[in-house]
Amino acid sequence: MLQKPKSVKLRALRSPRKFGVAGRSCQEVLRKGCLRFQLPERGSRLCLYEDGTELTEDYFPSVADNAELVLLTSGQAWQGYVSDIGRFLSAFHEPQVGLIQATQQLLCDEQAPQRQRLLADLLHNVSQNIAAETRAEDPPWFEGLESRFQSKSGYLRYSCESRIRSYLREVSSYPSTVGAEAQEEFLRVLGSMCQKLRSVQYNGSYFDRGAKGGGRLCTPEGWFSCQGPFDMDSCLSRHSINPYSNRESRILFSTWNLDHIDGVLLCGPG
DNA sequence: GTGCGACTCGCCACAAGTGG
DNA sequence: CCACTTGTGGCGAGTCGCAC
């Protein structure tokens, strides 16, 4: 038992409010906390906000003064910052107007460049119109594109076809650079490749989120994930992009490369 | 090591050509 | 006429070689 009471900041899992509580033992803080948050003492416990470490009477004396604690009732769990990040991310399942407004407000008041950048990136990510498909639903997305493109899927399908046709055109200019003995074989392979690509509409479905599962490289919502360099199994940086979300992402997507016969996507040029 | 220009690459928009 | 295909020029980013 401590001589001097220890002060801690206490919050309950589902409460946005924090209270200062002082106690000479873990049990005392728990009792006061349960009283404050109107929670049952039986089955409840305390843990560190920081990393979720559960408090015991032995550990209690080494807890820093003014440490932030979380009061958990039976069945509840807390994993530290990770839990807060998880709750934060869950807000992105359905970006709400409130979230965008709150971010804009924070950005207005923010002076630190690093936090400005984080908020601007956040705003960029929540201000997207992924579900919209037609020009009427999302006019900014189509800014700068020819009027004949009326749907996002249609444009991206065209974009993919166009890329693959340009690869083919480039290869078609190579016969003069190979030796005479290999030219006949080169032209035969090229002809076969040309025919095959034409029969599958130059694999335009790769970029079309409306295409059947096996035919596209994205999710039904339009998310593409970098599949890493040719000599690796995956992208270590876990890059992803949704060119359907907004105009900036559509333009940025053009710097992603299409590689390999299987249509592997690589982030960034080169 | 740095700065600079030339070059390459991959994409885009646009215009012209082609076929139904 | 319209949709699709092909060719071209321009742009931005990256790379290379060279001089200092």
CSV table of C-alpha atoms (C1' of nucleotides) in Angstrom, one decimal:
chain,number,residue,atom,x,y,z
A,1,MET,CA,0.0,0.0,0.0
A,2,LEU,CA,1.4,3.4,-1.0
A,3,GLN,CA,1.6,6.2,1.5
A,4,LYS,CA,0.9,8.9,-1.1
A,5,PRO,CA,-2.1,8.6,-3.4
A,6,LYS,CA,-1.2,8.3,-7.1
A,7,SER,CA,-3.1,10.5,-9.6
A,8,VAL,CA,-4.1,9.0,-12.9
A,9,LYS,CA,-6.3,10.1,-15.8
A,10,LEU,CA,-9.1,7.6,-16.3
A,11,ARG,CA,-11.4,7.0,-19.3
A,12,ALA,CA,-13.9,4.2,-20.0
A,13,LEU,CA,-13.8,2.4,-23.3
A,14,ARG,CA,-17.0,3.9,-24.8
A,15,SER,CA,-16.8,7.3,-23.1
A,16,PRO,CA,-15.3,10.3,-24.7
A,17,ARG,CA,-14.7,11.9,-21.3
A,18,LYS,CA,-11.7,11.6,-19.0
A,19,PHE,CA,-11.5,12.1,-15.3
A,20,GLY,CA,-8.7,12.6,-12.8
A,21,VAL,CA,-8.7,9.9,-10.1
A,22,ALA,CA,-6.3,9.4,-7.2
A,23,GLY,CA,-5.8,6.3,-5.2
A,24,ARG,CA,-3.3,4.4,-3.0
A,25,SER,CA,-4.0,1.1,-4.8
A,26,CYS,CA,-5.1,-0.3,-8.0
A,27,GLN,CA,-8.3,-1.5,-6.3
A,28,GLU,CA,-9.1,2.0,-5.0
A,29,VAL,CA,-8.7,3.6,-8.4
A,30,LEU,CA,-10.8,0.9,-10.0
A,31,ARG,CA,-13.6,1.4,-7.4
A,32,LYS,CA,-13.6,5.2,-7.8
A,33,GLY,CA,-13.5,4.8,-11.6
A,34,CYS,CA,-16.5,2.4,-11.6
A,35,LEU,CA,-18.4,4.8,-9.5
A,36,ARG,CA,-17.6,7.7,-11.7
A,37,PHE,CA,-18.5,5.9,-15.0
A,38,GLN,CA,-21.4,4.0,-13.4
A,39,LEU,CA,-19.9,0.7,-14.3
A,40,PRO,CA,-20.0,-2.6,-12.4
A,41,GLU,CA,-16.9,-3.2,-10.3
A,42,ARG,CA,-17.2,-7.0,-10.7
A,43,GLY,CA,-15.2,-8.2,-13.7
A,44,SER,CA,-13.8,-4.7,-14.4
A,45,ARG,CA,-10.0,-4.0,-14.6
A,46,LEU,CA,-7.6,-1.2,-15.5
A,47,CYS,CA,-5.0,-1.0,-18.2
A,48,LEU,CA,-2.5,1.5,-19.6
A,49,TYR,CA,-3.9,3.6,-22.5
A,50,GLU,CA,-0.5,3.5,-24.1
A,51,ASP,CA,-0.1,-0.2,-24.8
A,52,GLY,CA,-2.9,-2.0,-23.1
A,53,THR,CA,-0.8,-3.4,-20.3
A,54,GLU,CA,-3.2,-4.7,-17.6
A,55,LEU,CA,-2.6,-3.2,-14.1
A,56,THR,CA,-2.0,-5.4,-11.0
A,57,GLU,CA,-1.4,-4.3,-7.4
A,58,ASP,CA,2.3,-5.1,-7.9
A,59,TYR,CA,2.6,-3.1,-11.1
A,60,PHE,CA,0.6,-0.1,-9.8
A,61,PRO,CA,3.4,1.6,-7.8
A,62,SER,CA,5.6,1.9,-11.0
A,63,VAL,CA,2.8,3.6,-13.0
A,64,ALA,CA,3.8,7.2,-13.8
A,65,ASP,CA,1.9,10.0,-12.1
A,66,ASN,CA,-0.8,11.3,-14.4
A,67,ALA,CA,-0.6,8.2,-16.5
A,68,GLU,CA,-3.6,7.6,-18.8
A,69,LEU,CA,-5.6,4.5,-17.9
A,70,VAL,CA,-8.6,2.8,-19.5
A,71,LEU,CA,-11.3,1.2,-17.5
A,72,LEU,CA,-12.5,-2.0,-19.0
A,73,THR,CA,-15.6,-4.0,-18.0
A,74,SER,CA,-15.9,-7.8,-18.4
A,75,GLY,CA,-15.5,-8.8,-22.1
A,76,GLN,CA,-13.9,-5.5,-23.2
A,77,ALA,CA,-10.4,-5.4,-24.6
A,78,TRP,CA,-7.8,-2.6,-25.2
A,79,GLN,CA,-4.7,-2.9,-27.2
A,80,GLY,CA,-3.3,0.6,-26.7
A,81,TYR,CA,-2.9,3.2,-29.5
A,82,VAL,CA,-3.7,0.4,-32.0
A,83,SER,CA,-7.3,0.3,-30.7
A,84,ASP,CA,-7.8,4.1,-31.3
A,85,ILE,CA,-6.3,3.9,-34.8
A,86,GLY,CA,-8.7,1.0,-35.5
A,87,ARG,CA,-11.7,3.1,-34.4
A,88,PHE,CA,-10.4,6.0,-36.4
A,89,LEU,CA,-10.0,3.9,-39.5
A,90,SER,CA,-13.5,2.5,-39.1
A,91,ALA,CA,-14.8,6.0,-39.8
A,92,PHE,CA,-13.6,5.5,-43.4
A,93,HIS,CA,-16.0,2.7,-44.2
A,94,GLU,CA,-18.5,5.4,-44.9
A,95,PRO,CA,-16.8,8.8,-45.0
A,96,GLN,CA,-19.3,11.3,-43.6
A,97,VAL,CA,-19.9,14.9,-44.2
A,98,GLY,CA,-19.1,15.5,-40.5
A,99,LEU,CA,-15.7,13.9,-40.8
A,100,ILE,CA,-14.8,16.1,-43.8
A,101,GLN,CA,-16.0,19.3,-42.1
A,102,ALA,CA,-14.1,18.5,-38.9
A,103,THR,CA,-10.9,17.8,-40.9
A,104,GLN,CA,-11.3,21.1,-42.8
A,105,GLN,CA,-11.7,23.0,-39.6
A,106,LEU,CA,-8.6,21.4,-38.1
A,107,LEU,CA,-6.7,22.2,-41.2
A,108,CYS,CA,-7.7,25.9,-41.1
A,109,ASP,CA,-6.4,26.2,-37.5
A,110,GLU,CA,-3.2,24.1,-38.0
A,111,GLN,CA,0.2,25.9,-38.2
A,112,ALA,CA,2.7,23.0,-38.0
A,113,PRO,CA,3.6,21.9,-41.6
A,114,GLN,CA,3.8,18.2,-40.7
A,115,ARG,CA,0.3,18.2,-39.2
A,116,GLN,CA,-1.0,20.3,-42.1
A,117,ARG,CA,0.3,17.7,-44.5
A,118,LEU,CA,-1.3,14.9,-42.5
A,119,LEU,CA,-4.7,16.7,-42.4
A,120,ALA,CA,-4.5,17.6,-46.1
A,121,ASP,CA,-3.8,14.0,-47.0
A,122,LEU,CA,-6.6,12.9,-44.8
A,123,LEU,CA,-9.0,15.4,-46.5
A,124,HIS,CA,-7.8,14.2,-49.9
A,125,ASN,CA,-8.6,10.6,-48.9
A,126,VAL,CA,-12.0,11.3,-47.5
A,127,SER,CA,-13.1,13.7,-50.3
A,128,GLN,CA,-13.5,11.0,-52.9
A,129,ASN,CA,-16.5,9.9,-54.9
A,130,ILE,CA,-15.7,6.3,-55.5
A,131,ALA,CA,-19.3,5.1,-56.0
A,132,ALA,CA,-20.0,7.6,-58.7
A,133,GLU,CA,-19.7,6.1,-62.2
A,134,THR,CA,-21.1,8.6,-64.8
A,135,ARG,CA,-20.0,12.0,-65.9
A,136,ALA,CA,-23.3,13.4,-64.5
A,137,GLU,CA,-22.5,11.9,-61.0
A,138,ASP,CA,-18.9,13.2,-60.8
A,139,PRO,CA,-18.1,15.9,-63.4
A,140,PRO,CA,-14.7,16.9,-61.8
A,141,TRP,CA,-13.4,13.4,-62.4
A,142,PHE,CA,-13.9,13.8,-66.1
A,143,GLU,CA,-12.3,17.3,-66.3
A,144,GLY,CA,-9.9,17.3,-69.3
A,145,LEU,CA,-11.2,14.1,-70.9
A,146,GLU,CA,-12.9,13.9,-74.2
A,147,SER,CA,-16.7,14.2,-74.2
A,148,ARG,CA,-17.1,10.7,-75.6
A,149,PHE,CA,-16.1,9.3,-72.2
A,150,GLN,CA,-19.3,9.1,-70.2
A,151,SER,CA,-18.4,6.5,-67.6
A,152,LYS,CA,-15.3,6.0,-65.4
A,153,SER,CA,-15.1,2.3,-66.2
A,154,GLY,CA,-15.4,3.1,-69.9
A,155,TYR,CA,-12.5,5.5,-69.8
A,156,LEU,CA,-10.2,3.3,-67.7
A,157,ARG,CA,-11.0,0.4,-70.0
A,158,TYR,CA,-10.0,2.6,-73.0
A,159,SER,CA,-6.9,3.8,-71.1
A,160,CYS,CA,-5.8,0.2,-70.5
A,161,GLU,CA,-6.4,-0.9,-74.1
A,162,SER,CA,-4.5,2.2,-75.4
A,163,ARG,CA,-1.5,1.4,-73.2
A,164,ILE,CA,-1.4,-2.2,-74.4
A,165,ARG,CA,-1.8,-1.2,-78.0
A,166,SER,CA,1.1,1.2,-77.6
A,167,TYR,CA,3.3,-1.6,-76.1
A,168,LEU,CA,2.4,-3.7,-79.1
A,169,ARG,CA,3.1,-0.9,-81.6
A,170,GLU,CA,6.5,-0.5,-80.0
A,171,VAL,CA,7.3,-4.2,-80.3
A,172,SER,CA,6.1,-4.1,-83.9
A,173,SER,CA,8.9,-1.7,-84.8
A,174,TYR,CA,11.6,-4.1,-83.6
A,175,PRO,CA,11.9,-6.7,-86.5
A,176,SER,CA,14.5,-4.5,-88.3
A,177,THR,CA,16.7,-4.6,-85.2
A,178,VAL,CA,16.8,-8.4,-84.9
A,179,GLY,CA,19.0,-10.6,-87.1
A,180,ALA,CA,17.7,-11.8,-90.5
A,181,GLU,CA,17.6,-15.4,-89.3
A,182,ALA,CA,15.4,-14.5,-86.3
A,183,GLN,CA,13.1,-12.2,-88.2
A,184,GLU,CA,10.7,-14.8,-89.5
A,185,GLU,CA,10.2,-16.3,-86.1
A,186,PHE,CA,9.8,-12.8,-84.5
A,187,LEU,CA,7.1,-11.9,-87.0
A,188,ARG,CA,5.3,-15.2,-86.4
A,189,VAL,CA,5.2,-14.6,-82.6
A,190,LEU,CA,4.3,-11.0,-83.1
A,191,GLY,CA,1.4,-11.9,-85.4
A,192,SER,CA,0.1,-14.5,-82.9
A,193,MET,CA,0.4,-12.0,-80.0
A,194,CYS,CA,-1.4,-9.4,-82.0
A,195,GLN,CA,-4.3,-11.8,-82.8
A,196,LYS,CA,-4.6,-13.0,-79.2
A,197,LEU,CA,-4.7,-9.4,-77.8
A,198,ARG,CA,-7.2,-8.4,-80.4
A,199,SER,CA,-9.4,-11.3,-79.4
A,200,VAL,CA,-9.5,-10.2,-75.8
A,201,GLN,CA,-10.0,-6.5,-76.6
A,202,TYR,CA,-6.4,-5.7,-75.5
A,203,ASN,CA,-7.2,-6.7,-71.9
A,204,GLY,CA,-9.1,-3.5,-71.3
A,205,SER,CA,-11.0,-5.3,-68.5
A,206,TYR,CA,-7.8,-5.1,-66.4
A,207,PHE,CA,-8.7,-1.6,-65.4
A,208,ASP,CA,-12.5,-2.0,-65.5
A,209,ARG,CA,-14.0,-2.4,-62.1
A,210,GLY,CA,-17.2,-3.6,-63.7
A,211,ALA,CA,-15.5,-6.5,-65.4
A,212,LYS,CA,-15.8,-10.1,-64.0
A,213,GLY,CA,-13.6,-11.1,-61.1
A,214,GLY,CA,-10.9,-12.9,-63.1
A,215,GLY,CA,-10.7,-10.2,-65.8
A,216,ARG,CA,-9.9,-7.2,-63.7
A,217,LEU,CA,-6.9,-6.2,-61.5
A,218,CYS,CA,-8.9,-4.2,-59.1
A,219,THR,CA,-11.6,-4.7,-56.5
A,220,PRO,CA,-15.2,-4.1,-57.5
A,221,GLU,CA,-14.8,-0.6,-55.9
A,222,GLY,CA,-11.8,0.1,-58.1
A,223,TRP,CA,-8.9,-0.3,-55.7
A,224,PHE,CA,-5.6,-1.4,-57.2
A,225,SER,CA,-2.7,-2.7,-55.1
A,226,CYS,CA,0.9,-2.6,-56.2
A,227,GLN,CA,2.1,-6.2,-56.8
A,228,GLY,CA,5.7,-5.3,-56.3
A,229,PRO,CA,8.8,-5.5,-58.5
A,230,PHE,CA,9.1,-8.5,-60.8
A,231,ASP,CA,11.7,-10.2,-58.5
A,232,MET,CA,9.5,-9.9,-55.4
A,233,ASP,CA,6.3,-11.5,-54.2
A,234,SER,CA,4.7,-8.3,-53.1
A,235,CYS,CA,5.1,-4.5,-52.6
A,236,LEU,CA,6.9,-3.9,-49.3
A,237,SER,CA,5.4,-0.4,-49.2
A,238,ARG,CA,1.8,-1.7,-49.7
A,239,HIS,CA,1.0,1.0,-52.2
A,240,SER,CA,-2.6,1.2,-53.3
A,241,ILE,CA,-4.7,3.6,-55.4
A,242,ASN,CA,-8.2,4.0,-56.6
A,243,PRO,CA,-8.3,5.9,-59.9
A,244,TYR,CA,-12.1,6.0,-59.7
A,245,SER,CA,-12.0,8.1,-56.6
A,246,ASN,CA,-11.1,11.6,-57.9
A,247,ARG,CA,-9.3,13.4,-60.7
A,248,GLU,CA,-5.9,13.5,-58.9
A,249,SER,CA,-5.9,9.7,-58.4
A,250,ARG,CA,-7.0,9.2,-62.0
A,251,ILE,CA,-3.9,11.2,-63.2
A,252,LEU,CA,-1.6,9.6,-60.6
A,253,PHE,CA,-2.7,6.2,-61.7
A,254,SER,CA,-1.2,6.9,-65.1
A,255,THR,CA,2.3,6.7,-63.5
A,256,TRP,CA,1.6,3.1,-62.4
A,257,ASN,CA,3.1,0.6,-64.8
A,258,LEU,CA,1.5,-2.4,-66.3
A,259,ASP,CA,4.1,-5.2,-66.4
A,260,HIS,CA,4.3,-8.8,-67.4
A,261,ILE,CA,2.0,-11.1,-69.4
A,262,ASP,CA,-0.3,-11.5,-66.4
A,263,GLY,CA,-0.8,-7.8,-66.1
A,264,VAL,CA,1.1,-7.1,-62.9
A,265,LEU,CA,0.7,-3.6,-61.6
A,266,LEU,CA,3.7,-1.6,-60.4
A,267,CYS,CA,3.5,1.7,-58.5
A,268,GLY,CA,5.6,4.6,-59.8
A,269,PRO,CA,7.4,4.9,-63.0
A,270,GLY,CA,10.2,2.6,-64.2
B,1,DG,C1',29.6,15.6,-54.7
B,2,DT,C1',27.0,18.9,-57.6
B,3,DG,C1',24.9,21.1,-61.4
B,4,DC,C1',23.6,20.9,-66.1
B,5,DG,C1',22.0,19.5,-70.6
B,6,DA,C1',20.8,15.7,-73.5
B,7,DC,C1',18.4,11.8,-73.8
B,8,DT,C1',14.8,8.2,-72.8
B,9,DC,C1',10.5,6.5,-71.2
B,10,DG,C1',5.6,6.2,-70.7
B,11,DC,C1',1.7,8.6,-70.7
B,12,DC,C1',-1.8,11.8,-72.5
B,13,DA,C1',-4.7,14.5,-75.8
B,14,DC,C1',-5.7,15.3,-80.2
B,15,DA,C1',-6.2,14.6,-85.1
B,16,DA,C1',-6.6,11.7,-89.0
B,17,DG,C1',-7.7,7.3,-90.8
B,18,DT,C1',-10.8,3.2,-91.1
B,19,DG,C1',-14.8,0.2,-91.2
B,20,DG,C1',-19.6,-1.0,-90.2
C,1,DC,C1',-22.4,9.2,-89.0
C,2,DC,C1',-20.3,7.1,-85.2
C,3,DA,C1',-17.1,4.2,-82.8
C,4,DC,C1',-12.9,2.5,-82.9
C,5,DT,C1',-7.9,2.5,-84.2
C,6,DT,C1',-3.6,4.5,-85.3
C,7,DG,C1',0.0,8.0,-85.5
C,8,DT,C1',2.0,12.2,-83.6
C,9,DG,C1',3.6,15.8,-80.7
C,10,DG,C1',4.1,17.4,-76.0
C,11,DC,C1',4.8,16.8,-71.1
C,12,DG,C1',6.9,15.4,-66.8
C,13,DA,C1',10.0,12.4,-64.5
C,14,DG,C1',14.0,9.8,-64.4
C,15,DT,C1',18.7,8.6,-66.1
C,16,DC,C1',23.1,9.3,-68.0
C,17,DG,C1',27.4,11.4,-69.1
C,18,DC,C1',30.3,15.2,-68.5
C,19,DA,C1',32.6,19.3,-66.6
C,20,DC,C1',33.8,21.6,-62.5
